[in-house]
Amino acid sequence: MTTLTEQASNTFNRVMKAHSINLRASPLDFSLGEQCILPALNQRGEMIANELFDLVFPKLSSGTYFNYMTFGAFEKVMETGNLRLFSTKKLSSEGEFVPLCEDLGLTGYWRKSSDGAVEGEHATLMDDLFYKSFVLSSEENCGELWDTFAESGTGIRVAVKIDVHPEYPDFRQVSYQGSPAVTVLNGLLKAFKEAGRHFIPFGISRMPGYYQLKKWSHHKECRLIAKRHLGAHDCFPFQVSRDEQQKCNFIDCSLTSPTCSAFQLRLDDVVPGPNANPQRKSQITELTRKYKDRQAATIASVTSSTPSPSP
C-alpha cells in the first residue's frame, strides 16, 4: 500500500509529465497537513516549491526596467524621491488578486456564499501585498503603453535600475489567464483535490499578485512585490500608509537612499511622452534637474560625513 506522500509524488509527477514539464518530485519532497499536502519543511521541499513557482511566474534578475506614468505621478516621484507601491486592493486597478482565486478555486482566499456574499481572507491579504508594475522593454508595445498608462503619450516613461538580492523571491514576470504555465498549476491543484487532498505550495498567497486578466497579456508585465506577513508587521522594512481615495494601503520606496536589504531602486532615465508639448517637456526637464541636484547634494553630504580611514 502506498503512503500519502508517495501518492502525492505520483500525482505531482503525473501532471508534470502530462504537460511535458521536466520537473519531478519524490515522496521526501512532501509533508502532510490537515486534509492537505504541503512541500516538505526542508531543503528538498523548498526546492520543489521554488521550481514550481518559477515555472508559473518566472523570477527576474537585477537590471533596468520601465514604468509608464502620468505627469502628476512623475511630479510626486521627483518631489519625494520615492516610488510608490500600492496594495493589490487599489480601487482603480482592475483584475487584481481575485481572478487567480476564482480560476484556481482558492476558496480560502475568495469565495461566494450561497446567498452571494463574498467571503474569505482576500481583503486582508490584498492590503498586505504591495506591487509596482514594470515592462522588460522600452520598445515593445510602447505605443499602447504610452496611451494606457501615460495620458495618451503626454506623460513620462522612467527607467528604473532594480538591484535584487539573489534570494529575494518577489520580482517576477506576470502570467495571464489561460497561459500554459497557469494551466499546469491549475491541473496540479485539481489532481490533488480529486485525490482527496488540497495541495498548498509555498508562496501561494503571493501568486495572485502576479496574475492578470487575459486582455492585458500584450503588456508583458513584470512586478516587484513586497509582502507584509501577518503577525510579523514589526519586521516589515517599510512604513505602511493609507490612501483613502484609492481605499488601500501603500508604501514608498526610496530612489535616492538604500531601499531595503532585499532590493535597491535607482532612477536611471526619464523620457517625455511622444505627444508631450514643449511646455510639458520643459517642466519634465526642470523637475528632473532639481531631482538630480538634490540627489547629488545628498551623496555629497553622506560622503563628507564619512570618517576618513586612519593612515
mmCIF file of C-alpha atoms in Angstrom, residues 13-242:
data_model
loop_
_atom_site.group_PDB
_atom_site.id
_atom_site.type_symbol
_atom_site.label_atom_id
_atom_site.label_comp_id
_atom_site.label_asym_id
_atom_site.label_seq_id
_atom_site.Cartn_x
_atom_site.Cartn_y
_atom_site.Cartn_z
ATOM 1 C CA ASN A 13 4.808 13.677 -11.494
ATOM 2 C CA ARG A 14 1.798 12.540 -13.494
ATOM 3 C CA VAL A 15 0.658 16.141 -14.027
ATOM 4 C CA MET A 16 4.151 17.340 -14.882
ATOM 5 C CA LYS A 17 4.582 14.541 -17.411
ATOM 6 C CA ALA A 18 1.182 15.219 -18.977
ATOM 7 C CA HIS A 19 2.270 18.799 -19.636
ATOM 8 C CA SER A 20 5.775 17.804 -20.802
ATOM 9 C CA ILE A 21 7.366 19.628 -17.856
ATOM 10 C CA ASN A 22 10.757 18.275 -16.821
ATOM 11 C CA LEU A 23 10.123 18.595 -13.083
ATOM 12 C CA ARG A 24 9.808 15.540 -10.855
ATOM 13 C CA ALA A 25 9.279 15.002 -7.143
ATOM 14 C CA SER A 26 9.810 12.181 -4.655
ATOM 15 C CA PRO A 27 7.855 11.286 -1.501
ATOM 16 C CA LEU A 28 10.559 13.066 0.506
ATOM 17 C CA ASP A 29 9.506 16.355 -1.073
ATOM 18 C CA PHE A 30 6.095 16.378 0.644
ATOM 19 C CA SER A 31 4.633 16.540 4.126
ATOM 20 C CA LEU A 32 1.110 16.012 5.432
ATOM 21 C CA GLY A 33 -1.180 18.673 6.828
ATOM 22 C CA GLU A 34 -4.798 18.512 7.921
ATOM 23 C CA GLN A 35 -6.614 17.467 4.719
ATOM 24 C CA CYS A 36 -3.783 18.926 2.671
ATOM 25 C CA ILE A 37 -0.397 18.182 1.164
ATOM 26 C CA LEU A 38 2.479 20.597 1.656
ATOM 27 C CA PRO A 39 6.026 20.765 0.343
ATOM 28 C CA ALA A 40 8.307 19.221 2.951
ATOM 29 C CA LEU A 41 9.695 21.669 5.503
ATOM 30 C CA ASN A 42 13.256 21.048 4.415
ATOM 31 C CA GLN A 43 15.619 21.897 1.588
ATOM 32 C CA ARG A 44 14.050 19.344 -0.774
ATOM 33 C CA GLY A 45 10.519 20.660 -0.244
ATOM 34 C CA GLU A 46 11.651 24.243 -0.597
ATOM 35 C CA MET A 47 13.444 23.434 -3.840
ATOM 36 C CA ILE A 48 10.419 21.765 -5.473
ATOM 37 C CA ALA A 49 8.137 24.602 -4.317
ATOM 38 C CA ASN A 50 10.509 27.251 -5.698
ATOM 39 C CA GLU A 51 10.827 25.447 -9.029
ATOM 40 C CA LEU A 52 7.045 25.274 -9.315
ATOM 41 C CA PHE A 53 6.696 28.983 -8.500
ATOM 42 C CA ASP A 54 9.417 29.845 -11.054
ATOM 43 C CA LEU A 55 7.665 27.716 -13.673
ATOM 44 C CA VAL A 56 4.404 29.623 -13.366
ATOM 45 C CA PHE A 57 5.763 33.087 -12.596
ATOM 46 C CA PRO A 58 9.386 33.285 -13.835
ATOM 47 C CA LYS A 59 11.783 35.013 -11.491
ATOM 48 C CA LEU A 60 13.710 38.019 -12.797
ATOM 49 C CA SER A 61 17.231 39.225 -12.085
ATOM 50 C CA SER A 62 18.671 42.694 -11.497
ATOM 51 C CA GLY A 63 18.558 45.102 -14.406
ATOM 52 C CA THR A 64 16.858 48.174 -15.859
ATOM 53 C CA TYR A 65 13.088 48.054 -16.244
ATOM 54 C CA PHE A 66 10.499 50.565 -17.431
ATOM 55 C CA ASN A 67 7.382 52.168 -15.980
ATOM 56 C CA TYR A 68 4.918 54.483 -17.736
ATOM 57 C CA MET A 69 3.233 57.134 -15.593
ATOM 58 C CA THR A 70 1.151 60.297 -15.648
ATOM 59 C CA PHE A 71 2.721 63.714 -15.226
ATOM 60 C CA GLY A 72 1.101 64.049 -11.799
ATOM 61 C CA ALA A 73 2.618 60.773 -10.620
ATOM 62 C CA PHE A 74 6.004 61.829 -12.028
ATOM 63 C CA GLU A 75 5.860 65.136 -10.128
ATOM 64 C CA LYS A 76 5.400 63.239 -6.865
ATOM 65 C CA VAL A 77 8.337 60.938 -7.650
ATOM 66 C CA MET A 78 10.579 63.922 -8.387
ATOM 67 C CA GLU A 79 9.460 65.835 -5.300
ATOM 68 C CA THR A 80 9.754 62.958 -2.822
ATOM 69 C CA GLY A 81 12.454 60.768 -4.364
ATOM 70 C CA ASN A 82 10.156 57.789 -3.757
ATOM 71 C CA LEU A 83 8.465 55.217 -5.949
ATOM 72 C CA ARG A 84 5.062 54.311 -4.532
ATOM 73 C CA LEU A 85 3.889 50.692 -4.324
ATOM 74 C CA PHE A 86 0.136 50.361 -3.850
ATOM 75 C CA SER A 87 -1.505 47.274 -2.427
ATOM 76 C CA THR A 88 -3.442 44.981 -4.740
ATOM 77 C CA LYS A 89 -6.590 46.381 -3.103
ATOM 78 C CA LYS A 90 -6.155 49.645 -5.057
ATOM 79 C CA LEU A 91 -9.609 50.758 -6.136
ATOM 80 C CA SER A 92 -8.681 51.831 -9.681
ATOM 81 C CA SER A 93 -6.806 48.610 -10.527
ATOM 82 C CA GLU A 94 -8.731 46.009 -12.483
ATOM 83 C CA GLY A 95 -8.163 42.286 -12.189
ATOM 84 C CA GLU A 96 -6.085 42.211 -9.017
ATOM 85 C CA PHE A 97 -5.782 39.115 -6.795
ATOM 86 C CA VAL A 98 -9.353 37.796 -7.171
ATOM 87 C CA PRO A 99 -9.054 36.335 -10.728
ATOM 88 C CA LEU A 100 -6.464 33.717 -9.717
ATOM 89 C CA CYS A 101 -8.542 32.766 -6.681
ATOM 90 C CA GLU A 102 -11.565 32.272 -8.932
ATOM 91 C CA ASP A 103 -9.710 30.471 -11.715
ATOM 92 C CA LEU A 104 -7.840 28.056 -9.414
ATOM 93 C CA GLY A 105 -10.577 27.574 -6.832
ATOM 94 C CA LEU A 106 -8.653 29.135 -3.927
ATOM 95 C CA THR A 107 -11.791 29.289 -1.826
ATOM 96 C CA GLY A 108 -9.966 30.010 1.408
ATOM 97 C CA TYR A 109 -8.927 33.335 -0.073
ATOM 98 C CA TRP A 110 -12.055 34.226 -2.054
ATOM 99 C CA ARG A 111 -15.459 32.607 -2.443
ATOM 100 C CA LYS A 112 -19.140 33.412 -2.655
ATOM 101 C CA SER A 113 -21.582 32.024 -0.114
ATOM 102 C CA SER A 114 -24.946 30.562 -1.051
ATOM 103 C CA ASP A 115 -26.569 33.994 -0.664
ATOM 104 C CA GLY A 116 -23.975 35.628 -2.946
ATOM 105 C CA ALA A 117 -21.925 37.311 -0.222
ATOM 106 C CA VAL A 118 -18.175 37.440 -0.797
ATOM 107 C CA GLU A 119 -16.135 35.644 1.871
ATOM 108 C CA GLY A 120 -12.529 34.634 2.503
ATOM 109 C CA GLU A 121 -9.223 36.147 3.547
ATOM 110 C CA HIS A 122 -8.679 38.109 0.318
ATOM 111 C CA ALA A 123 -9.343 41.579 1.740
ATOM 112 C CA THR A 124 -6.612 41.305 4.375
ATOM 113 C CA LEU A 125 -4.167 39.541 2.075
ATOM 114 C CA MET A 126 -4.669 42.103 -0.699
ATOM 115 C CA ASP A 127 -3.911 45.061 1.548
ATOM 116 C CA ASP A 128 -0.646 43.486 2.705
ATOM 117 C CA LEU A 129 0.614 42.742 -0.829
ATOM 118 C CA PHE A 130 2.292 45.787 -2.403
ATOM 119 C CA TYR A 131 3.393 45.951 -6.023
ATOM 120 C CA LYS A 132 4.913 48.090 -8.762
ATOM 121 C CA SER A 133 4.477 47.177 -12.402
ATOM 122 C CA PHE A 134 7.260 47.390 -14.975
ATOM 123 C CA VAL A 135 7.895 46.182 -18.506
ATOM 124 C CA LEU A 136 11.016 44.499 -19.806
ATOM 125 C CA SER A 137 11.498 46.600 -22.939
ATOM 126 C CA SER A 138 11.223 50.294 -23.803
ATOM 127 C CA GLU A 139 10.258 49.399 -27.371
ATOM 128 C CA GLU A 140 7.762 46.516 -27.324
ATOM 129 C CA ASN A 141 4.110 47.657 -27.324
ATOM 130 C CA CYS A 142 5.297 51.122 -26.315
ATOM 131 C CA GLY A 143 2.540 52.873 -28.289
ATOM 132 C CA GLU A 144 -0.253 51.245 -26.311
ATOM 133 C CA LEU A 145 1.632 51.567 -23.034
ATOM 134 C CA TRP A 146 2.008 55.301 -23.620
ATOM 135 C CA ASP A 147 -1.699 55.566 -24.416
ATOM 136 C CA THR A 148 -2.912 53.436 -21.498
ATOM 137 C CA PHE A 149 -0.666 54.493 -18.628
ATOM 138 C CA ALA A 150 0.862 57.838 -19.604
ATOM 139 C CA GLU A 151 -2.032 60.070 -20.598
ATOM 140 C CA SER A 152 -2.083 59.230 -24.308
ATOM 141 C CA GLY A 153 1.625 59.793 -24.681
ATOM 142 C CA THR A 154 1.827 63.117 -22.824
ATOM 143 C CA GLY A 155 3.188 61.530 -19.626
ATOM 144 C CA ILE A 156 6.561 60.014 -18.827
ATOM 145 C CA ARG A 157 8.442 56.739 -19.087
ATOM 146 C CA VAL A 158 11.029 56.180 -16.380
ATOM 147 C CA ALA A 159 13.804 53.620 -16.483
ATOM 148 C CA VAL A 160 14.486 52.188 -13.027
ATOM 149 C CA LYS A 161 17.589 50.223 -12.106
ATOM 150 C CA ILE A 162 16.441 47.388 -9.857
ATOM 151 C CA ASP A 163 19.099 45.512 -7.923
ATOM 152 C CA VAL A 164 17.563 42.437 -6.327
ATOM 153 C CA HIS A 165 19.181 40.208 -3.725
ATOM 154 C CA PRO A 166 19.625 36.746 -5.320
ATOM 155 C CA GLU A 167 17.471 35.135 -2.633
ATOM 156 C CA TYR A 168 14.628 37.644 -2.823
ATOM 157 C CA PRO A 169 11.647 35.745 -4.303
ATOM 158 C CA ASP A 170 9.341 38.564 -5.338
ATOM 159 C CA PHE A 171 10.491 40.128 -8.584
ATOM 160 C CA ARG A 172 8.762 38.146 -11.340
ATOM 161 C CA GLN A 173 7.031 38.141 -14.686
ATOM 162 C CA VAL A 174 3.252 38.294 -14.654
ATOM 163 C CA SER A 175 1.297 35.328 -16.012
ATOM 164 C CA TYR A 176 -2.077 35.776 -17.639
ATOM 165 C CA GLN A 177 -5.361 33.887 -17.708
ATOM 166 C CA GLY A 178 -5.139 30.838 -19.935
ATOM 167 C CA SER A 179 -1.342 30.836 -20.205
ATOM 168 C CA PRO A 180 0.280 27.370 -20.409
ATOM 169 C CA ALA A 181 2.083 27.703 -17.085
ATOM 170 C CA VAL A 182 -1.098 28.641 -15.225
ATOM 171 C CA THR A 183 -2.840 25.703 -16.879
ATOM 172 C CA VAL A 184 -0.188 23.431 -15.363
ATOM 173 C CA LEU A 185 -0.727 24.866 -11.881
ATOM 174 C CA ASN A 186 -4.493 24.557 -12.239
ATOM 175 C CA GLY A 187 -4.175 20.949 -13.379
ATOM 176 C CA LEU A 188 -1.916 20.178 -10.428
ATOM 177 C CA LEU A 189 -4.294 21.630 -7.838
ATOM 178 C CA LYS A 190 -7.254 19.823 -9.423
ATOM 179 C CA ALA A 191 -5.411 16.484 -9.484
ATOM 180 C CA PHE A 192 -4.626 16.708 -5.773
ATOM 181 C CA LYS A 193 -8.187 17.733 -4.968
ATOM 182 C CA GLU A 194 -9.552 14.773 -6.925
ATOM 183 C CA ALA A 195 -7.221 12.533 -4.900
ATOM 184 C CA GLY A 196 -8.805 13.857 -1.709
ATOM 185 C CA ARG A 197 -6.187 16.392 -0.589
ATOM 186 C CA HIS A 198 -5.569 20.070 -1.210
ATOM 187 C CA PHE A 199 -2.047 20.893 -2.370
ATOM 188 C CA ILE A 200 -0.742 24.119 -0.822
ATOM 189 C CA PRO A 201 2.588 25.149 -2.378
ATOM 190 C CA PHE A 202 4.753 27.662 -0.566
ATOM 191 C CA GLY A 203 4.044 31.229 -1.656
ATOM 192 C CA ILE A 204 0.517 30.579 -2.897
ATOM 193 C CA SER A 205 -0.786 33.675 -1.059
ATOM 194 C CA ARG A 206 1.592 35.819 -3.178
ATOM 195 C CA MET A 207 0.753 34.181 -6.508
ATOM 196 C CA PRO A 208 -2.448 36.207 -7.085
ATOM 197 C CA GLY A 209 -0.274 39.334 -7.164
ATOM 198 C CA TYR A 210 1.485 38.033 -10.297
ATOM 199 C CA TYR A 211 -1.669 37.105 -12.186
ATOM 200 C CA GLN A 212 -3.643 39.282 -14.555
ATOM 201 C CA LEU A 213 -6.595 39.195 -16.913
ATOM 202 C CA LYS A 214 -6.059 37.747 -20.374
ATOM 203 C CA LYS A 215 -6.978 41.027 -22.060
ATOM 204 C CA TRP A 216 -3.801 42.620 -20.672
ATOM 205 C CA SER A 217 -1.458 39.854 -21.853
ATOM 206 C CA HIS A 218 0.100 42.006 -24.592
ATOM 207 C CA HIS A 219 1.550 44.271 -21.885
ATOM 208 C CA LYS A 220 4.039 41.546 -20.901
ATOM 209 C CA GLU A 221 4.206 43.000 -17.423
ATOM 210 C CA CYS A 222 6.578 42.174 -14.595
ATOM 211 C CA ARG A 223 6.175 43.081 -10.948
ATOM 212 C CA LEU A 224 8.195 43.912 -7.899
ATOM 213 C CA ILE A 225 6.224 42.837 -4.840
ATOM 214 C CA ALA A 226 6.700 43.443 -1.137
ATOM 215 C CA LYS A 227 4.553 41.339 1.202
ATOM 216 C CA ARG A 228 3.822 42.255 4.780
ATOM 217 C CA HIS A 229 3.315 38.966 6.622
ATOM 218 C CA LEU A 230 0.510 38.616 9.123
ATOM 219 C CA GLY A 231 1.803 38.658 12.679
ATOM 220 C CA ALA A 232 5.219 39.918 11.612
ATOM 221 C CA HIS A 233 4.457 43.579 10.847
ATOM 222 C CA ASP A 234 7.310 44.814 13.025
ATOM 223 C CA CYS A 235 9.801 43.149 10.671
ATOM 224 C CA PHE A 236 8.396 44.848 7.561
ATOM 225 C CA PRO A 237 11.022 47.366 6.368
ATOM 226 C CA PHE A 238 8.538 49.972 5.088
ATOM 227 C CA GLN A 239 6.126 52.405 6.691
ATOM 228 C CA VAL A 240 2.597 51.448 5.645
ATOM 229 C CA SER A 241 0.295 54.394 4.897
ATOM 230 C CA ARG A 242 -3.298 54.708 3.736
#
